Structures are given as structure tokens and as C-alpha cells.
Tab-separated table of C-alpha atoms in Angstrom:
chain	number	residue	atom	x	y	z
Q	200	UNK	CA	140.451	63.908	123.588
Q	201	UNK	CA	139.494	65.582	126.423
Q	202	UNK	CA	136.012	66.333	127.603
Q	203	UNK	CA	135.831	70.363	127.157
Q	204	UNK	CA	137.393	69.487	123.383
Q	205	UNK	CA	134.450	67.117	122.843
Q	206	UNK	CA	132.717	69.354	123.926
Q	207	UNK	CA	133.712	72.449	121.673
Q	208	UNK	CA	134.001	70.057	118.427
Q	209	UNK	CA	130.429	69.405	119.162
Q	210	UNK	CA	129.679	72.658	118.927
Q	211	UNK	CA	131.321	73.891	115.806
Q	212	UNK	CA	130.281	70.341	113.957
Q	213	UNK	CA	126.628	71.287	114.544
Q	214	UNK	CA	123.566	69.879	116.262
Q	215	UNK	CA	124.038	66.121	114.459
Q	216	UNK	CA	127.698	65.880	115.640
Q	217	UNK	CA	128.018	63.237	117.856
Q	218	UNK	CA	129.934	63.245	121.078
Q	219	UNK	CA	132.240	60.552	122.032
Q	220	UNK	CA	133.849	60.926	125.871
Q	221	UNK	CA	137.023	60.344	126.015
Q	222	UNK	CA	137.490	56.399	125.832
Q	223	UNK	CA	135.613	56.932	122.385
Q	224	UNK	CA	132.172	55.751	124.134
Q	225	UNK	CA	128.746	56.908	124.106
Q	226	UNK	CA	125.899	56.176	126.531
Q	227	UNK	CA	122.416	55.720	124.455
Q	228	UNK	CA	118.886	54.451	124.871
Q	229	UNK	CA	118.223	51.522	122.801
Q	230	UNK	CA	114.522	51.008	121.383
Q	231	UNK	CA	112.881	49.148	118.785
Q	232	UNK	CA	110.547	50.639	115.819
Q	233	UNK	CA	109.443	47.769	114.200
Q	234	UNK	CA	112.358	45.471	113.458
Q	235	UNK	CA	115.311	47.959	113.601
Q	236	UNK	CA	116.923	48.861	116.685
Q	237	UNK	CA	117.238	52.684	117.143
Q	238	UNK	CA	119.354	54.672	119.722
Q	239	UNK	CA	119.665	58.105	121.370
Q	240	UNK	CA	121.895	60.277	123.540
Q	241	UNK	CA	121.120	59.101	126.784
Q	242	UNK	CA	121.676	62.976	127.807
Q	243	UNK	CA	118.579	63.519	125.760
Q	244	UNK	CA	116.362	61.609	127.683
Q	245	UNK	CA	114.098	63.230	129.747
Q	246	UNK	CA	111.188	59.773	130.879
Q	247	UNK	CA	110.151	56.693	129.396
Q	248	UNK	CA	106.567	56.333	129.552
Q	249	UNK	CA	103.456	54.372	129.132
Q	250	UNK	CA	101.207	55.071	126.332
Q	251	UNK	CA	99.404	58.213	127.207
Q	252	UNK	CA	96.007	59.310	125.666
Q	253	UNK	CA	96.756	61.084	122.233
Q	254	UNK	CA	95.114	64.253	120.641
Q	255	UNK	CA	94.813	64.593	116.860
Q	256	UNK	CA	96.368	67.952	115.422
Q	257	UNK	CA	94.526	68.973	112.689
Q	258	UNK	CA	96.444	70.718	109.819
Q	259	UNK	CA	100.081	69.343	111.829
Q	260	UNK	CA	102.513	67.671	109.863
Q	261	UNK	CA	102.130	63.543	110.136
Q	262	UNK	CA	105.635	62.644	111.711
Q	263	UNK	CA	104.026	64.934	114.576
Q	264	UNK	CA	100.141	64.931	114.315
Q	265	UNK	CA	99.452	64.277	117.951
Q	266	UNK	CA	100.033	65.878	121.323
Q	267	UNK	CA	99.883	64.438	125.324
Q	268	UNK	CA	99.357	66.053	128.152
Q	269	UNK	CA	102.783	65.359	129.502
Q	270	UNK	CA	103.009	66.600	133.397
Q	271	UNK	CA	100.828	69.838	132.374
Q	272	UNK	CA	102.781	70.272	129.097
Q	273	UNK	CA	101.402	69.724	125.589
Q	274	UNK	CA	104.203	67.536	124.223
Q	275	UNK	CA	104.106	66.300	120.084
Q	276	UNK	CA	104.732	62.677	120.227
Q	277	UNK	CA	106.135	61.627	116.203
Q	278	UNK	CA	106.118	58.890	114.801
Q	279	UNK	CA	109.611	57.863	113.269
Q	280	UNK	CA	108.442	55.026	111.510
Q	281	UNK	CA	107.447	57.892	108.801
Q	282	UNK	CA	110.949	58.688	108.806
Q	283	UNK	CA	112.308	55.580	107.901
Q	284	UNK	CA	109.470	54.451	105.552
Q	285	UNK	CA	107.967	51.849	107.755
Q	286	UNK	CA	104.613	50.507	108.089
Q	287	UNK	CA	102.595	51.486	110.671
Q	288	UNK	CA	101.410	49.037	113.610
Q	289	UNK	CA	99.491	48.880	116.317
Q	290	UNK	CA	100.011	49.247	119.711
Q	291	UNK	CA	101.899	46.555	122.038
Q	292	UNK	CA	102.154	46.109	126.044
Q	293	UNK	CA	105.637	46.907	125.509
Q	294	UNK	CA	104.762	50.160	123.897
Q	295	UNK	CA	106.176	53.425	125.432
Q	296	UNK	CA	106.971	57.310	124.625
Q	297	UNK	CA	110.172	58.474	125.321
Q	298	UNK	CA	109.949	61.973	126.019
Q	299	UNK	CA	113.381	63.815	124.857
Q	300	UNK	CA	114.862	66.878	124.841
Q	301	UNK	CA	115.890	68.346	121.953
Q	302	UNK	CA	117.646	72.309	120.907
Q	303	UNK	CA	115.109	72.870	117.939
Q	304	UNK	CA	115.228	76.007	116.266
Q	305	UNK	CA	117.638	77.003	119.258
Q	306	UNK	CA	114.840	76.235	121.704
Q	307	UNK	CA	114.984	72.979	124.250
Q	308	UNK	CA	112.178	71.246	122.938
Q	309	UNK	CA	110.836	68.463	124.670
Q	310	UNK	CA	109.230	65.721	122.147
Q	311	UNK	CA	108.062	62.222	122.343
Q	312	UNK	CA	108.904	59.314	120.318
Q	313	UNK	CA	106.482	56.289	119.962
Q	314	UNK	CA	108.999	53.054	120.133
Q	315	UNK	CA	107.577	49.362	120.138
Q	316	UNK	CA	109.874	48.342	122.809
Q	317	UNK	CA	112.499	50.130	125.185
Q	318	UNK	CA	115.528	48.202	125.793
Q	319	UNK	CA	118.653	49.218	128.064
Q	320	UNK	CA	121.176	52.148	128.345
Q	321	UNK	CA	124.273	50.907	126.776
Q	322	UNK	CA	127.422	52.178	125.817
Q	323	UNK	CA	128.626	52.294	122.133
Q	324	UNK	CA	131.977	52.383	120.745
Q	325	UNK	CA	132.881	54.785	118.372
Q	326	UNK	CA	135.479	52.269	116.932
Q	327	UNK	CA	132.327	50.430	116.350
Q	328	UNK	CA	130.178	52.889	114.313
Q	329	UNK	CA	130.450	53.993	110.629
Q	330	UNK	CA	128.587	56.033	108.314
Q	331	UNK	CA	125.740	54.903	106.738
Q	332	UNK	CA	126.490	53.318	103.281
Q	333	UNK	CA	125.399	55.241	100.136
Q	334	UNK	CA	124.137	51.977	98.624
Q	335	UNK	CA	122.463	49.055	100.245
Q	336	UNK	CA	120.231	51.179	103.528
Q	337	UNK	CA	116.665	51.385	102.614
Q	338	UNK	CA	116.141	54.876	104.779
Q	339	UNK	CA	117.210	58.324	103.810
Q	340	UNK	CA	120.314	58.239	104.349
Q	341	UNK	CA	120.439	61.872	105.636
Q	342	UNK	CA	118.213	60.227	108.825
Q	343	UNK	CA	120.803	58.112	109.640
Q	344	UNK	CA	123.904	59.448	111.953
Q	345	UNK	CA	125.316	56.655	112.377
Q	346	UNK	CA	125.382	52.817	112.262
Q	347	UNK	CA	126.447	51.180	115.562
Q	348	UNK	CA	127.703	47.354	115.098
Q	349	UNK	CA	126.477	46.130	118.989
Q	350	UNK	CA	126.036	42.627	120.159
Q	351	UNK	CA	124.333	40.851	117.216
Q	352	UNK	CA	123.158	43.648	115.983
Q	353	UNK	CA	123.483	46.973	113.798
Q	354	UNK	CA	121.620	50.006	115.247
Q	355	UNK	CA	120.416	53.170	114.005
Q	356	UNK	CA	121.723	56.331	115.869
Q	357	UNK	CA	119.127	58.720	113.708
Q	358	UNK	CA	119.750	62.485	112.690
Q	359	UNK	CA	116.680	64.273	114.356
Q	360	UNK	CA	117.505	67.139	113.675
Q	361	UNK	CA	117.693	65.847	110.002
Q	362	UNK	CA	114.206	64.197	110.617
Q	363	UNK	CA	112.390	66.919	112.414
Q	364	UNK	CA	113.501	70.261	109.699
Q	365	UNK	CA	110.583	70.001	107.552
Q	366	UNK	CA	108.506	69.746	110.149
Q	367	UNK	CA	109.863	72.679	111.549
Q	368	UNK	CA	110.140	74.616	108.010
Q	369	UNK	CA	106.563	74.072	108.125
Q	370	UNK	CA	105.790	75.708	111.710
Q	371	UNK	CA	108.197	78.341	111.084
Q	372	UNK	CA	106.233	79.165	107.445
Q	373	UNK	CA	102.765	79.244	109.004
Q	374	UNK	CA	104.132	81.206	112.036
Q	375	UNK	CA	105.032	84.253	109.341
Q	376	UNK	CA	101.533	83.942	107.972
């Protein structure tokens, strides 16, 4: 398929559609959240960084109740691990925030995501991704995009769009207040 078709069938599939070039590839971050092995759109990617001093949000929901001072922006930094049911943990050296951006509510939004350890950019094959089974994935399985069998492993490509609507139901209801 050709680039500008990718493309449109992006478009009209919505914002969790994901876009294969035209080999059926796909370049992604790969990042660890406890045990599991997560990856994003490399396109999405705006830094990696070093743990940065967080601020508390009072009253903000808890997949994004803290803030950084990212390069003079105030950027929410969530926590997927509430996503996916996890346990929390503490901090590691190989802790880092990888600042994305993200079209949220039809606004680029740039957000952070804790990880436990940043890997590699690699290139997935869509011949090696499925759908997330109904039966037999502890997550929600609306989180999950797509699994990616790569090396000895099976990585999570995660729906944030699927992640981040109620906490965006819930900025958009106290906005109307």
C-alpha cells in the first residue's frame, strides 16, 4: 500500500489505527513497565528523559496526578502501570520519562510516560502482530492495540487514546463547570 493510502486509512480508522509503511513495518520505542515490554510510534516521540522533579495535582485524576517543568512547559507525566493494573514501584537508575506527543481532544498534547527502562527503536512487523485475545490477557483489553511477537518476546503496543478518555472526560466535565 502506498504511503499517502496509509496515510488516509489512518485517518478514517481513527486515532488508535495503526500505520504500517509500506513493507508492513513500523518503527516504535520499546520500554519496560514492570515486567511487560510496551511500545510506541516512534513519530510520537518527542525526548527521553531523566527523572525530573514531580508536582502533585491535587483533585487530577491518578493515571496523571503530577506535572514537570518540561523546557518551560507544565507537562502531566501518567503513570500506565494504573492502566494495566500493575503495582506500583519505586524508582530505578534506569528510570526515564518519555515525553510524547499526542492529538488529544484534537489538540497536540505533549505528555510524559514514567517507564522502568528505555530500550531501542525497532521495527515491528505487522505480519507479526495480532489482536489482543478476548481470554487469557490480564489488562483491559480495550488498552491494548496490539500484541507484537519480537525477539523472545510479546509486546504491548497500548491504545492511549483508549487509556487517556476518562481522564480527559474528566477535564472536559470540570472545564463546563
Amino acid at each position: 500500500m502506498p504511503r499517502a493510502n496509509a496515510v488516509n486509512a489512518a485517518e478514517s480508522g481513527g486515532p488508535n489505527t495503526i500505520v504500517w509503511d509500506e513493507r508492513g513495518e513500523l518503527e516504535v520505542l520499546t520500554f519496560d513497565i514492570g515486567t511487560e515490554t510496551f511500545a510506541l510510534e516512534a513519530t510520537l516521540v518527542r525526548e527521553i528523559l531523566d527523572l525530573l522533579p514531580e508536582t502533585y495535582v491535587p483533585g487530577a485524576p491518578p493515571l496523571v496526578s503530577h506535572v514537570v517543568n518540561f523546557r518551560g512547559r507544565i507537562v502531566p507525566v501518567a503513570d500506565l502501570r494504573l492502566a494495566f493494573g500493575m503495582e506500583a514501584t519505586d524508582v530505578t537508575a534506569n528510570s526515564r520519562i518519555v515525553v510524547i506527543e499526542l492529538p488529544l481532544d484534537g489538540e497536540p498534547t505533549l505528555l510524559g510516560l514514567r517507564t522502568d527502562h528505555v530500550h531501542e527503536v525497532a521495527t515491528f512487523s505487522a505480519a507479526s502482530s495480532e489482536e489482543a485475545p478476548i481470554v487469557g490477557v490480564r489488562w483491559q483489553r480495550e488498552h491494548v492495540r496490539r500484541l507484537v511477537r519480537w525477539r523472545d518476546d510479546l509486546v504491548v503496543l497500548p491504545d492511549l487514546h483508549a487509556i487517556f478518555a476518562p481522564a480527559l472526560s474528566g477535564a472536559s466535565s470540570a472545564a463546563r463547570s
